[in-house]
Amino acid sequence: MKKIMKTAYLFVLILGAFMFTGCEDWFDVSSDIDAKEDDLYKTENGYFDALIGVYAKMAGTSLYGDQMTISTMDLLAYSYVLRDGAPEIYTSFANFDYKTADTEKAIASIWEGMYNAIANDNKLLERLENADRKIFDDDNYDLIKGEALALRAYLHFDLLRMFGPSKALDKGEKCIPYVTTFGQGNTAYSTFDQVIEKVLADIDAAIPLFDKDPIWTPMETPSNVYLVNRKVRMNAFSVRALRARVMLYAGKTDSEVYDFVSELMDTLQTNINYPRLTTSPQDIDKDKIISGELLFGLYVDKLSNVASGYFPSVTTSKELGSTKEKLDVIFEADKYKMSDVRYELLFVTEEGLPRMRKFRQEQTDNQRSRNQMPMLRLSEMYYIAAETAPDVETALVYINAIRTARSLLGVELNTKEEVISYLDAEYRREMLAEGQIFYRYKYRNLENIPDCEIKIADKLSEVYRFPLPQQEQEWGQK
């Protein structure tokens, strides 16, 4: 493994500093509370605190609270138009230059942050193995373990998507370590296929642990504060959605992926807590992330501060901007009589320029959407079903369901190639500033990234794969 895993380890101990603004809100957790480890694990609440510590780590600005969603990953996807005088790190990532001092530092912070979160997770799983089951109420032991296993899979999968090859470019080389133990020893690196196998193993171990997840039944406000917001926590639905995402990226056969995702859709349809597609697109004005469709989301404390830095109301060099011309292309404004609700409501014109307000925390916002970073969307399951459907007609059922929910007329497509091309564009519309678009291009092994003028066809491996941090190259063990 790496030097940071062999030496310094700071375990995040959370002792219940929560802020609740409604039953759909996530936890506002303070991650700087220290306590003795043994004391932490004397009670069920201590195990819940440790689990929330993993979520809190993931929500940090070096990970999903900024770099892996809003900034770095979407700079690579050319989601933005850079302003004059943009910081060098912006232009370096836009040029796929991962060897500057700034980009190397940013990539190293992602690597270290991810493995630190995994270390926290593994410590929790280790303690669970030796826990006194009598301290847990109901099925809470299984819930905590299920969430921890699913988060370990989620974190390693994204490490693979950043630091490993795509399936198309995989040559069987070892790329990242899949760490399942807590300690100072090194973990050998795994190949693409080995990482996928281990990700799926953790997911499959987690799925039965959610058999009695409260998400299956009509949900009332629980007496245990740790069980609120099951709808956006890693749960019985989101762990299956994660499996569908992994299966598609791993290159499983269309029939295998479709059978799984269509079964998931059937399961969701019969459940009262199923996050359905919005039937009132105009309501997105008060819920810009469409939180009612989230299968998994992270609470990001002070997300408004992060958003205001990148999407200010006045032009600055640090702005992650756009132009009307770019947005007209992304949202295909010239093709349809009805306008895409995402275009109309996610952007506001200020100083003559369109600015994203997706993550601005505004007074009129629905409480459940505040400080939420989307991690898994219901719409993605529709996209996966459409891409792997047995025929174009079936694919169009899923595609047009999303179009209806976004105030668009149905589209006609005639071939599988047209379906996939349409979905490439749809990821770009649906998941702006969420970190997923670049992964889509990598999975597709695209030789031309939309809006990117750099010729990347002869250097796809370098463009689509972060180099290991220098420290890891020196201390890692392959």
XYZ file of C-alpha atoms in Angstrom:
478
model
C 0.000 0.000 0.000
C 1.220 3.547 0.469
C 3.268 5.458 3.015
C 0.309 7.376 4.391
C -1.395 4.070 5.146
C 1.733 2.747 6.841
C 2.280 5.703 9.154
C -0.117 8.461 10.138
C -3.708 7.445 10.661
C -6.380 9.750 11.984
C -9.606 7.977 12.744
C -12.652 10.213 12.458
C -14.664 9.909 15.637
C -18.052 11.595 15.509
C -20.057 12.010 18.690
C -23.455 13.149 17.544
C -23.177 16.808 16.556
C -26.198 16.893 14.304
C -28.328 19.566 12.678
C -31.781 18.530 11.494
C -33.816 20.867 9.329
C -36.426 18.342 8.230
C -36.956 14.635 7.778
C -35.276 14.683 4.383
C -32.137 16.477 5.532
C -28.742 14.886 5.934
C -26.526 15.148 8.969
C -24.438 18.214 9.640
C -21.581 16.502 11.387
C -18.537 17.865 13.114
C -15.589 15.615 12.204
C -13.010 17.030 14.602
C -14.219 15.429 17.841
C -11.667 13.061 19.320
C -12.367 10.195 21.695
C -10.779 6.988 22.779
C -11.514 4.250 20.320
C -12.527 1.646 22.853
C -14.993 4.021 24.450
C -16.468 4.794 21.040
C -17.286 1.164 20.356
C -18.936 0.387 23.669
C -22.354 1.412 22.374
C -24.416 1.092 19.228
C -24.333 4.872 18.871
C -20.552 4.724 18.725
C -20.718 2.456 15.701
C -23.198 4.805 14.052
C -20.868 7.719 14.825
C -17.960 5.921 13.163
C -20.093 5.212 10.096
C -21.115 8.847 9.841
C -17.423 9.689 10.088
C -16.851 7.814 6.820
C -19.627 9.785 5.118
C -18.175 13.006 6.528
C -14.748 12.181 5.138
C -16.249 11.490 1.725
C -18.012 14.856 1.812
C -14.752 16.791 2.264
C -13.606 19.267 -0.386
C -10.744 17.036 -1.543
C -13.306 14.348 -2.369
C -17.005 14.509 -3.256
C -17.589 17.902 -1.672
C -15.644 19.590 -4.481
C -12.795 17.982 -6.418
C -14.512 14.747 -7.400
C -17.741 16.421 -8.367
C -17.887 20.156 -9.048
C -14.351 21.093 -10.037
C -11.599 18.674 -11.085
C -13.647 15.883 -12.644
C -15.933 18.246 -14.542
C -13.016 20.368 -15.735
C -11.788 17.176 -17.387
C -15.233 16.708 -18.958
C -15.220 20.231 -20.420
C -18.400 21.122 -18.589
C -17.280 24.733 -18.237
C -15.970 27.722 -20.156
C -12.927 29.154 -18.405
C -12.722 32.921 -17.972
C -9.714 35.087 -18.802
C -6.992 34.701 -16.218
C -8.319 31.351 -14.974
C -6.080 29.677 -12.367
C -3.300 27.557 -13.816
C -4.714 24.428 -12.199
C -7.930 24.865 -14.230
C -6.073 25.126 -17.517
C -3.725 22.295 -16.579
C -6.586 19.892 -15.942
C -8.351 21.116 -19.089
C -5.151 20.256 -20.978
C -4.974 16.865 -19.233
C -1.616 17.839 -17.783
C -1.371 15.815 -14.606
C 2.321 16.578 -14.000
C 2.250 20.198 -12.820
C 2.864 20.949 -9.166
C -0.785 21.947 -8.659
C -2.361 18.990 -10.451
C -0.018 16.516 -8.793
C -0.979 17.952 -5.401
C -4.701 17.783 -6.226
C -4.476 14.188 -7.466
C -2.466 13.175 -4.409
C -5.074 14.726 -2.114
C -7.792 12.681 -3.812
C -5.780 9.454 -3.474
C -4.933 10.095 0.167
C -8.457 11.213 1.046
C -10.047 8.170 -0.556
C -7.746 5.726 1.184
C -8.151 7.555 4.473
C -11.924 7.134 4.145
C -11.375 3.455 3.312
C -9.145 3.082 6.387
C -11.900 4.532 8.568
C -14.353 2.168 6.937
C -12.121 -0.862 7.426
C -11.580 -0.013 11.075
C -15.348 0.070 11.537
C -15.767 -3.270 9.756
C -12.975 -4.773 11.845
C -14.643 -3.669 15.074
C -17.992 -4.986 13.861
C -16.496 -8.454 13.433
C -15.663 -8.518 17.138
C -18.650 -6.549 18.399
C -21.029 -7.674 21.101
C -24.235 -8.135 19.114
C -26.318 -7.511 22.219
C -25.561 -3.771 22.153
C -27.408 -3.392 18.839
C -31.144 -2.836 18.613
C -33.297 -4.552 16.002
C -31.346 -5.029 12.760
C -28.973 -2.106 13.215
C -25.860 -4.304 13.199
C -26.699 -5.497 9.700
C -27.542 -1.966 8.523
C -24.230 -0.540 9.740
C -22.225 -3.385 8.221
C -24.175 -3.219 4.964
C -23.525 0.501 4.612
C -19.835 0.100 5.434
C -19.354 -2.662 2.843
C -21.244 -0.699 0.198
C -19.200 2.445 0.878
C -15.966 0.468 0.608
C -17.103 -0.771 -2.784
C -18.150 2.736 -3.868
C -14.800 4.271 -2.903
C -12.659 1.597 -4.551
C -14.737 1.686 -7.714
C -14.161 5.416 -8.115
C -10.450 4.930 -7.444
C -10.453 2.429 -10.295
C -12.289 4.882 -12.557
C -9.655 7.535 -11.823
C -6.396 5.592 -11.503
C -7.108 2.441 -13.481
C -7.607 1.781 -17.184
C -10.946 1.671 -18.917
C -12.188 -1.779 -19.858
C -11.387 -0.998 -23.500
C -7.754 -0.168 -22.684
C -7.187 -2.768 -19.985
C -4.038 -4.825 -20.562
C -4.206 -6.727 -17.313
C -1.753 -4.510 -15.450
C -2.116 -3.896 -11.730
C -3.517 -0.459 -10.990
C -4.776 0.123 -7.423
C -4.790 -1.737 -4.110
C -8.166 -2.982 -2.876
C -7.752 -2.563 0.855
C -9.946 -4.700 3.098
C -7.980 -4.649 6.344
C -6.973 -1.925 8.754
C -3.314 -1.705 9.625
C 0.130 -0.564 8.644
C 0.987 -3.348 6.221
C 1.073 -2.981 2.465
C -1.770 -4.222 0.278
C -0.832 -5.673 -3.083
C -2.225 -3.962 -6.175
C -5.032 -5.517 -8.199
C -5.846 -5.550 -11.899
C -8.978 -4.005 -13.409
C -10.815 -7.333 -13.350
C -9.671 -8.117 -9.824
C -10.887 -4.741 -8.533
C -14.257 -5.233 -10.220
C -14.507 -8.705 -8.709
C -13.786 -7.347 -5.232
C -16.176 -4.412 -5.656
C -18.961 -6.784 -6.655
C -18.083 -9.128 -3.784
C -18.482 -6.305 -1.251
C -21.750 -5.233 -2.868
C -23.103 -8.769 -2.908
C -22.131 -9.216 0.740
C -23.939 -5.974 1.567
C -27.194 -6.630 -0.292
C -28.650 -9.295 2.075
C -27.713 -7.147 5.072
C -30.337 -4.665 3.865
C -33.142 -7.244 3.842
C -34.740 -5.499 6.830
C -33.766 -1.959 5.881
C -36.581 0.394 6.968
C -36.593 1.661 3.376
C -38.695 -1.370 2.421
C -41.676 -0.323 4.511
C -43.749 2.846 4.977
C -41.384 5.137 6.810
C -42.265 7.221 9.825
C -39.886 9.525 11.654
C -37.701 7.051 13.563
C -37.000 7.363 17.264
C -33.333 6.644 16.549
C -31.828 9.781 14.966
C -29.234 7.657 13.181
C -31.946 6.078 11.061
C -33.302 9.270 9.534
C -32.840 9.927 5.844
C -32.605 6.309 4.818
C -33.765 7.461 1.376
C -30.437 9.136 0.607
C -28.127 6.975 2.708
C -26.507 3.901 1.226
C -29.487 1.561 1.464
C -31.191 -1.458 -0.050
C -31.938 0.464 -3.271
C -28.714 2.414 -3.700
C -26.460 -0.594 -3.180
C -28.241 -2.296 -6.067
C -27.992 0.865 -8.161
C -24.257 0.889 -7.476
C -24.070 -2.690 -8.712
C -25.787 -1.709 -11.958
C -23.296 1.145 -12.461
C -20.353 -1.186 -11.834
C -21.694 -3.896 -14.134
C -22.055 -1.495 -17.051
C -18.581 0.013 -16.585
C -17.035 -3.446 -16.183
C -18.276 -4.511 -19.602
C -20.739 -7.172 -18.493
C -22.999 -8.354 -21.288
C -26.005 -6.224 -22.160
C -28.388 -9.021 -21.264
C -26.765 -9.531 -17.845
C -26.858 -5.821 -17.033
C -30.391 -5.336 -18.347
C -31.733 -8.321 -16.431
C -30.289 -6.891 -13.229
C -31.311 -3.266 -13.707
C -34.804 -4.106 -14.968
C -35.321 -6.306 -11.894
C -34.173 -3.384 -9.750
C -36.655 -1.099 -11.502
C -39.445 -3.622 -10.894
C -38.455 -3.840 -7.234
C -38.508 -0.085 -6.883
C -41.855 0.260 -8.632
C -43.531 -1.911 -6.027
C -42.104 -0.016 -3.060
C -43.843 2.910 -1.418
C -40.533 4.701 -0.804
C -39.406 4.360 -4.396
C -37.898 7.654 -5.614
C -39.997 8.258 -8.706
C -39.308 10.566 -11.607
C -40.712 14.000 -11.012
C -44.148 14.646 -12.456
C -43.943 18.389 -11.807
C -40.767 19.578 -13.545
C -41.554 23.190 -12.668
C -40.971 22.328 -9.017
C -37.272 21.920 -9.770
C -37.032 25.655 -9.208
C -37.222 24.876 -5.480
C -35.286 21.619 -5.741
C -32.546 22.205 -8.286
C -30.799 18.888 -7.730
C -34.145 17.032 -8.073
C -33.557 15.443 -4.681
C -36.697 13.342 -4.891
C -34.921 11.236 -7.529
C -31.740 10.644 -5.538
C -30.856 7.074 -4.675
C -27.765 8.159 -2.743
C -26.602 11.614 -1.709
C -23.978 13.112 0.578
C -24.534 15.951 2.996
C -21.833 18.534 2.219
C -21.517 21.067 4.997
C -21.371 24.646 3.677
C -21.861 23.560 0.095
C -23.036 27.089 -0.620
C -19.544 28.392 0.156
C -18.013 25.971 -2.313
C -20.617 26.805 -4.966
C -20.294 30.557 -4.564
C -16.567 30.316 -5.236
C -17.074 28.516 -8.531
C -20.412 29.994 -9.596
C -20.442 33.613 -8.362
C -23.002 36.159 -9.472
C -20.255 38.379 -10.892
C -17.531 37.465 -13.340
C -14.245 36.356 -11.784
C -11.194 34.534 -13.109
C -11.912 31.598 -10.780
C -15.435 31.138 -12.112
C -16.422 27.850 -13.697
C -18.578 29.510 -16.304
C -20.521 28.828 -19.432
C -21.974 30.619 -22.442
C -25.400 30.641 -24.011
C -23.923 29.088 -27.143
C -22.457 26.181 -25.186
C -25.658 25.562 -23.249
C -27.785 25.764 -26.395
C -25.698 22.904 -27.783
C -25.715 20.833 -24.596
C -29.472 21.143 -24.173
C -30.213 21.031 -27.920
C -32.289 24.181 -27.689
C -32.765 24.383 -31.453
C -34.282 20.909 -31.839
C -37.317 20.932 -29.619
C -40.373 23.096 -29.256
C -40.423 22.509 -25.518
C -37.409 23.667 -23.541
C -35.488 21.386 -21.201
C -36.429 22.272 -17.629
C -32.823 21.688 -16.579
C -31.650 24.460 -18.889
C -34.357 26.845 -17.774
C -33.958 26.346 -14.063
C -30.333 25.361 -13.432
C -28.919 28.501 -15.015
C -29.560 32.180 -14.399
C -28.329 35.096 -16.493
C -26.135 37.524 -14.552
C -24.032 40.263 -16.150
C -25.168 38.910 -19.494
C -23.723 35.432 -18.860
C -25.439 32.183 -17.828
C -24.353 30.995 -14.405
C -25.087 27.683 -12.787
C -27.181 27.872 -9.636
C -27.488 24.129 -9.124
C -25.669 24.160 -5.804
C -26.512 27.640 -4.634
C -28.373 27.319 -1.364
C -31.237 29.755 -1.849
C -33.991 30.854 0.518
C -36.691 29.297 -1.658
C -34.995 25.902 -1.850
C -36.788 22.809 -0.645
C -35.280 21.774 2.694
C -34.490 18.247 1.547
C -32.319 19.515 -1.302
C -30.048 21.705 0.783
C -26.365 20.807 1.010
C -26.908 17.585 -0.906
C -24.405 16.236 -3.415
C -25.946 13.644 -5.755
C -24.030 10.353 -5.764
C -26.491 7.992 -7.484
C -29.534 9.098 -9.454
C -32.647 7.245 -10.462
C -32.221 8.690 -13.956
C -28.928 6.809 -14.300
C -30.792 3.538 -13.848
C -33.066 4.557 -16.735
C -29.977 5.314 -18.839
C -28.385 1.962 -18.020
C -31.630 0.162 -18.838
C -31.879 2.047 -22.140
C -28.274 1.301 -23.098
C -28.563 -2.419 -22.430
C -32.197 -2.932 -23.526
C -32.822 -5.803 -25.969
C -34.116 -3.471 -28.683
C -34.436 0.209 -29.567
C -38.164 0.270 -28.854
C -37.571 -0.805 -25.265
C -34.711 1.662 -24.924
C -36.993 4.495 -26.004
C -39.447 3.712 -23.216
C -36.748 4.551 -20.657
C -35.337 7.501 -22.594
C -38.697 9.150 -23.147
C -39.692 8.652 -19.519
C -36.788 10.901 -18.573
C -37.644 13.362 -21.341
C -41.196 13.673 -20.074
C -39.894 14.349 -16.569
C -37.690 17.120 -17.983
C -40.530 18.795 -19.931
C -39.404 17.455 -23.299
C -41.264 15.763 -26.120
C -40.406 12.191 -26.987
C -37.466 11.488 -29.253
C -37.244 8.993 -32.126
C -34.104 6.875 -32.439
C -33.579 4.041 -34.885
C -30.381 2.201 -33.990
C -28.413 1.082 -30.946
C -25.643 3.474 -31.979
C -28.089 6.388 -31.925
C -29.291 5.332 -28.474
C -25.758 5.301 -27.067
C -24.878 8.622 -28.693
C -28.042 10.145 -27.259
C -27.146 8.835 -23.785
C -23.664 10.363 -24.003
C -25.330 13.742 -24.448
C -27.903 13.031 -21.775
C -25.285 12.327 -19.105
C -23.901 15.746 -19.961
C -27.271 17.415 -19.358
C -28.341 15.476 -16.308
C -25.121 15.306 -14.290
C -23.407 18.655 -14.707
C -20.993 19.325 -11.832
C -21.535 15.877 -10.328
C -18.307 14.244 -11.517
C -19.899 11.517 -13.636
C -19.499 12.870 -17.167
C -15.761 12.221 -17.533
C -16.266 8.646 -16.358
C -18.882 8.247 -19.096
C -16.397 9.395 -21.727
C -13.757 7.058 -20.286
C -16.121 4.093 -20.264
C -16.972 4.852 -23.887
C -13.275 5.347 -24.707
C -14.223 8.472 -26.665
C -11.503 9.867 -28.892
C -13.209 13.251 -29.058
C -14.486 14.906 -25.883
C -17.217 17.462 -26.658
C -15.874 21.044 -26.729
C -12.305 19.816 -26.330
C -10.014 20.895 -29.153
C -7.085 18.791 -27.954
C -6.365 15.721 -30.077
C -6.428 12.851 -27.612
C -6.872 9.837 -29.903
C -3.198 8.868 -29.646
C -2.947 9.312 -25.870
C -6.179 7.954 -24.436
C -4.417 6.051 -21.664
C -2.716 9.205 -20.435
C -5.854 11.360 -20.689
C -8.279 8.936 -19.064
C -6.050 7.773 -16.234
C -4.515 9.719 -13.363
C -0.894 8.836 -12.622
C -0.176 7.452 -9.190
C 1.004 10.093 -6.712
C 4.798 10.326 -6.511
C 4.776 9.150 -2.916
C 2.785 6.095 -3.900
C 5.183 5.295 -6.728
C 7.991 5.311 -4.163
C 6.247 3.428 -1.355
C 3.492 1.435 -3.022
C 3.694 -2.282 -3.548
C 2.530 -3.819 -6.780
